[in-house]
C-alpha cells in the first residue's frame, strides 16, 4: 500500500522524537522497577509511607532510601523494634479495613445518603439521580412540597414523619420512633433527624397526628418541645391523651398548644394562609385513628395514616362516606397510602369480634385455671373484648406491664373504650381469688426479655409465677425479627408445664384466629385507591419492596398512569405543581438520632465502637516511664476486655511486655503522641499475629 507522503513525514518525526526521549524512558522504567522492588521489601504495601520501615521484618532496608531520609525519618528508623511476628503488616491493615467496613455496614443501616432508586416510579423514568442532579434540580416556587423525614424505604417500619410545605408554610404529620434491632447494641430506639426542620422552624404552622402508635408519636418527647409553645398540635382526644401522657413523663413538661379534634365534625382547620387540614375517622388497631386531608393551593392531599377495613368493628365504623364525598366533589391531587400489608393477599378473613369469641372459647376450654393473655398494649379494642368475655364468665381482670396500664388509663379517661362494671381489679387483689376467676392481660407478646411475660416465667414478677395449670394466650403475631425471642418465651412457658396458645397455630388446639392485623390487605388497597381515584399516588409507611408493590398495584390493578405514581425514600423532595403533576426535585438531609433506654442520645461513633468491641474486644496498656530517660519504671499493666483471657495468654503477654521494654528504651526523645501511635500500631500487629483479631488498643502513658 502506497503511503501518503504526509503520513510518512509524520511517522518519521515521531520516530525521531522517540529516539530523543529513549534514555529518559529507560531511566523512568528503571526507576519504576527500583521503586517496586523497594516497596516489596517493605511488606508489599502500596503505601510508601516511611513509617512502614518500622515493621520491616527482614531488616534489609534499602540503603538509598535511608540516605534520602530526613533526620526525623532516620530517627524513626533507629527506633525500630523487632516485633517477632510472622504476618505482614498489610494483612493486619486488610483485616482492619474489612472489619471497619463490616462495622460501618452494621451501624449505619439507618443513615441515608443518596439511596439507590432505579424503580420505574422513581420520578426519573427509572434513571438513578446523582447527587449533583439532586442538588441542582430547580424547585418550582409555586409547588407544594411533600418531604418524608422517616418511615419510607428503610429496614423495619417506623419513625414515620412527613412534612408538607407551601412557600414558607409547613405542616408536620406524625413524629414516630423506630425500635432498634440487635444490630445496634445498647440502642433502644431511633427518631428522625430533623435537621431540615431545625433550619426552617419558623415555617412550621401545625403538627398533626394520625394516631397514637409509637411509630407515629414516639418521638414527641424529643421533637414537640422544639416546636415552641404556640404551634398547634392536632389529634383526636385519645391520640392527644397519649401524647400528653408521654410528655408528662418529662422532667420539665412543656406547656404546649394541644388542639383536640372531633373527626366526625368534618372541620377544616385553617393552620396558615394557604393550608388547611381535616381529620377523618378511620379504623386501625388503636382507638382515635384518622386519615388526614391537607388542602393546598394545588389541591387536596389525602394521607391515609394506618388503616384497615372492618364491616363490624369494635367502636364506631370508619367515616368512609366523608372520604368518598371529598374524592368525588373536590378530588384528591395526591394520595399517600400506607403500604405495610400490601404483600398479604385478599382481605382480612375475620373480624375483631371473632378474635374476642375465640378468646372466650379458651376461657371455657381451660375453665379451671388462670388465663393470661398477652397482646400489644395499644390493642384497646381487643382489651375491651377480653374484659367482656371475662365478665360473662365471672372472671376478674388485672393488667400487668407499664405501657399496658398507661394505655388503659388514657383509654378510660378519654372514653375510648367501654368496659363492663366491676371487672377490673388491682393485681395484688386479683391474686387472692381462686384461679378460675383470674384473667391477666399483659405485655411481652413479642418475647421482650424484660417484659412481664418473661418475668412471670423466671419468677421475677412480683405477683405471678407461671404454673402448670395456667393458660397463656399470644393474641398477636411476632413482628419480623422478634421470632427467636417469642420462641424462647414460649419454650420457657412450656417448660413450666403451662398451656400455650398462639395465634396462627389453630391446627394444634383447634382454637383461632386470635389476632387481627391493623393494616389493610391487598384487595382492601385496590378498593380504597380505586374509590379515592387520586390524580397522583405515593405509597408511604413501608420498606422499599412494600412501596414498590403498592405502586405496581396502583398502576396495574387500579389503572393510575405510571407517571402519576412516585416511589421515594426518606429525604426525597416530591413536588406537587400547579399543573397537579408530581415530580421529584432533590434531597434534604435525613437520618436517625439514636437513644438508649434512659432516653439519652447516643452518638453513632459510640455504636460503632460497641460493635467493634463486641467483635474484637479492647486491650489497654498502662506504661509508667521515667521522665529523665523514658525507660519503663515498672512492669506495664495490661487489661484485656472482651478479647482474650489474660491468665491463659502468658506467652503473648510476655511478648508484649518484651516489646514495650525494647520500644521505650529506643524512644527516649519521642513525643508522647507519636510514641502512643507507634505502640498502638505495633501492639495491634502483635495481637493480630497471634490471634487473628485487631481489638481496640489503648496505650496510656504516665511520665514520673
Ligand atoms: Zn399504627
Ligand atoms: Zn404505623
mmCIF file of C-alpha atoms in Angstrom, residues 359 362-363 366 369-376 382-383 385-387 389-391 394-402 404-405 408 423-445 451-457 461-467 470-475 493:
data_model
loop_
_atom_site.group_PDB
_atom_site.id
_atom_site.type_symbol
_atom_site.label_atom_id
_atom_site.label_comp_id
_atom_site.label_asym_id
_atom_site.label_seq_id
_atom_site.Cartn_x
_atom_site.Cartn_y
_atom_site.Cartn_z
ATOM 1 C CA UNK A 359 -60.586 -15.783 73.472
ATOM 2 C CA UNK A 362 -60.201 -20.540 75.510
ATOM 3 C CA UNK A 363 -61.654 -19.365 78.830
ATOM 4 C CA UNK A 366 -59.439 -24.097 80.257
ATOM 5 C CA UNK A 369 -57.017 -22.346 85.612
ATOM 6 C CA UNK A 370 -55.778 -18.807 85.284
ATOM 7 C CA UNK A 371 -55.906 -17.184 81.843
ATOM 8 C CA UNK A 372 -53.019 -14.928 80.887
ATOM 9 C CA UNK A 373 -53.465 -13.017 77.631
ATOM 10 C CA UNK A 374 -50.568 -11.145 76.100
ATOM 11 C CA UNK A 375 -51.123 -8.625 73.317
ATOM 12 C CA UNK A 376 -49.913 -5.201 72.185
ATOM 13 C CA UNK A 382 -59.240 -6.192 71.854
ATOM 14 C CA UNK A 383 -58.779 -5.426 75.549
ATOM 15 C CA UNK A 385 -63.489 -7.615 74.194
ATOM 16 C CA UNK A 386 -61.351 -9.612 76.646
ATOM 17 C CA UNK A 387 -62.943 -7.698 79.530
ATOM 18 C CA UNK A 389 -65.584 -12.224 77.735
ATOM 19 C CA UNK A 390 -64.143 -12.360 81.255
ATOM 20 C CA UNK A 391 -67.188 -10.593 82.740
ATOM 21 C CA UNK A 394 -67.409 -14.086 86.253
ATOM 22 C CA UNK A 395 -63.687 -13.725 85.912
ATOM 23 C CA UNK A 396 -61.866 -10.600 87.101
ATOM 24 C CA UNK A 397 -59.114 -8.902 85.136
ATOM 25 C CA UNK A 398 -55.869 -7.188 86.124
ATOM 26 C CA UNK A 399 -53.325 -5.514 83.849
ATOM 27 C CA UNK A 400 -49.582 -6.048 84.000
ATOM 28 C CA UNK A 401 -46.861 -4.067 82.278
ATOM 29 C CA UNK A 402 -46.114 -0.353 82.375
ATOM 30 C CA UNK A 404 -50.442 -1.675 79.277
ATOM 31 C CA UNK A 405 -51.514 0.129 82.452
ATOM 32 C CA UNK A 408 -55.748 1.550 79.540
ATOM 33 C CA UNK A 423 -64.367 -6.439 86.280
ATOM 34 C CA UNK A 424 -61.022 -4.670 86.583
ATOM 35 C CA UNK A 425 -59.057 -5.286 89.776
ATOM 36 C CA UNK A 426 -55.636 -4.424 91.077
ATOM 37 C CA UNK A 427 -53.135 -7.224 90.631
ATOM 38 C CA UNK A 428 -52.490 -7.528 94.368
ATOM 39 C CA UNK A 429 -56.239 -8.145 94.912
ATOM 40 C CA UNK A 430 -56.697 -10.397 91.881
ATOM 41 C CA UNK A 431 -54.119 -12.950 93.000
ATOM 42 C CA UNK A 432 -56.138 -13.628 96.155
ATOM 43 C CA UNK A 433 -59.026 -15.008 94.016
ATOM 44 C CA UNK A 434 -59.319 -18.681 93.044
ATOM 45 C CA UNK A 435 -57.537 -19.494 89.759
ATOM 46 C CA UNK A 436 -60.760 -19.949 87.783
ATOM 47 C CA UNK A 437 -61.678 -16.320 88.474
ATOM 48 C CA UNK A 438 -58.445 -14.847 87.172
ATOM 49 C CA UNK A 439 -57.574 -13.186 83.856
ATOM 50 C CA UNK A 440 -54.326 -11.251 83.432
ATOM 51 C CA UNK A 441 -53.733 -9.039 80.387
ATOM 52 C CA UNK A 442 -50.058 -8.328 79.943
ATOM 53 C CA UNK A 443 -47.248 -7.173 77.681
ATOM 54 C CA UNK A 444 -44.491 -9.403 76.396
ATOM 55 C CA UNK A 445 -46.145 -10.974 73.361
ATOM 56 C CA UNK A 451 -41.457 -7.609 79.718
ATOM 57 C CA UNK A 452 -43.988 -9.083 82.108
ATOM 58 C CA UNK A 453 -44.454 -12.449 80.430
ATOM 59 C CA UNK A 454 -40.787 -13.380 80.653
ATOM 60 C CA UNK A 455 -40.628 -12.235 84.250
ATOM 61 C CA UNK A 456 -43.610 -14.468 85.042
ATOM 62 C CA UNK A 457 -41.653 -17.386 83.597
ATOM 63 C CA UNK A 461 -42.578 -10.958 88.614
ATOM 64 C CA UNK A 462 -43.792 -9.624 91.922
ATOM 65 C CA UNK A 463 -47.203 -11.323 91.900
ATOM 66 C CA UNK A 464 -47.320 -14.115 89.353
ATOM 67 C CA UNK A 465 -45.165 -17.170 88.743
ATOM 68 C CA UNK A 466 -46.375 -19.293 85.858
ATOM 69 C CA UNK A 467 -47.598 -22.749 86.909
ATOM 70 C CA UNK A 470 -52.066 -21.641 83.655
ATOM 71 C CA UNK A 471 -53.096 -20.990 80.068
ATOM 72 C CA UNK A 472 -51.169 -18.342 78.192
ATOM 73 C CA UNK A 473 -52.583 -16.842 75.006
ATOM 74 C CA UNK A 474 -50.483 -14.976 72.456
ATOM 75 C CA UNK A 475 -53.085 -12.681 70.914
ATOM 76 C CA UNK A 493 -43.707 -21.298 79.423
#
